[in-house]
Amino acid sequence: MRAGWTAAGVRALRTLVPAGMAAVLALAGVPARAWEVVRSQRALADVPTRLVPASEAPATVLRPPQPAGGLAARTQESTLQRSAGPQTVLREAEVPRERLAQTRALWAELKARPTPEQAISIDLPADVLFDFDKADLRPDAAPSLDKAAELIKSYAAAPLTVRGHTDGKGTDAYNDSLSLRRAETVSAALRQRTGRPARVEGLGKREPVAPNTTPDGRDDPQGRQLNRRVQILIGVPGTQPKEGR
């Protein structure tokens, strides 16, 4: 028996080592005459398996690979945020910062909307501004005109156009004349408030925004009321809105 193996150790190996481990025992220095194969009657399926980390094994830490050259990508939180209210379509960039909050409120109150030419359009109901079949401003029209003037002041370099519209009743000649006179009246009121002139147009009943009659041909008072309006266009600087058809 080689040095390092005791008789008790060899006897223990006899009960533990299967025949297939002969080569391993030989490499370990156990002489062939010192061991014999003893087959176990215990099935391996009955032996519980436990995975236990070795007591001296180093800890494993997962880290992302570093790119060559030592440059590592960093994720930086963006500070860009969507501001409240529309921006591009109503040309917010033209509005002075100190007037921005007021202008946003006026967009909502006056129901401002963009045109295909990027002008800003607001409609003032003619029934609010004028008595029936008249072109003189009603006394209670002032608040609506004041708000329109304040919105115009937010676009200091924009050209202005005022267009009059009527409902579908009456002849073209009569409606064209009435709508033009109403547009001129509103233009004069805005110039008094802003100091800026506006081009005027009377479009009569040619550009309705609602049907003047119901589908069965009856009169539609609500639709006609929507069509009686004065439209104010705040144009793009350096251009003029297209003329009405």
mmCIF file of C-alpha atoms in Angstrom, residues 130 133-137 162-166 173-188 200-203 230:
data_model
loop_
_atom_site.group_PDB
_atom_site.id
_atom_site.type_symbol
_atom_site.label_atom_id
_atom_site.label_comp_id
_atom_site.label_asym_id
_atom_site.label_seq_id
_atom_site.Cartn_x
_atom_site.Cartn_y
_atom_site.Cartn_z
ATOM 1 C CA PHE A 130 -75.058 93.452 -35.265
ATOM 2 C CA ASP A 133 -80.045 93.431 -41.343
ATOM 3 C CA LYS A 134 -77.768 96.131 -39.878
ATOM 4 C CA ALA A 135 -74.063 96.939 -40.189
ATOM 5 C CA ASP A 136 -73.756 99.115 -37.077
ATOM 6 C CA LEU A 137 -72.150 97.467 -34.055
ATOM 7 C CA VAL A 162 -61.638 90.763 -42.200
ATOM 8 C CA ARG A 163 -64.304 88.894 -44.163
ATOM 9 C CA GLY A 164 -68.053 89.293 -43.867
ATOM 10 C CA HIS A 165 -70.414 86.312 -44.394
ATOM 11 C CA THR A 166 -74.199 85.994 -44.521
ATOM 12 C CA ALA A 173 -76.067 91.363 -54.570
ATOM 13 C CA TYR A 174 -77.792 92.206 -51.293
ATOM 14 C CA ASN A 175 -75.758 89.731 -49.226
ATOM 15 C CA ASP A 176 -72.459 90.796 -50.789
ATOM 16 C CA SER A 177 -73.154 94.407 -49.917
ATOM 17 C CA LEU A 178 -74.277 93.655 -46.352
ATOM 18 C CA SER A 179 -71.312 91.371 -45.645
ATOM 19 C CA LEU A 180 -68.834 93.949 -46.984
ATOM 20 C CA ARG A 181 -70.283 96.734 -44.840
ATOM 21 C CA ARG A 182 -70.110 94.550 -41.760
ATOM 22 C CA ALA A 183 -66.494 93.622 -42.521
ATOM 23 C CA GLU A 184 -65.605 97.303 -42.885
ATOM 24 C CA THR A 185 -67.250 98.080 -39.535
ATOM 25 C CA VAL A 186 -65.300 95.351 -37.729
ATOM 26 C CA SER A 187 -62.057 96.361 -39.456
ATOM 27 C CA ALA A 188 -62.496 99.937 -38.241
ATOM 28 C CA VAL A 200 -61.798 93.728 -46.043
ATOM 29 C CA GLU A 201 -63.888 91.344 -48.130
ATOM 30 C CA GLY A 202 -67.617 90.761 -48.435
ATOM 31 C CA LEU A 203 -68.264 87.140 -49.384
ATOM 32 C CA VAL A 230 -67.421 88.012 -39.456
#
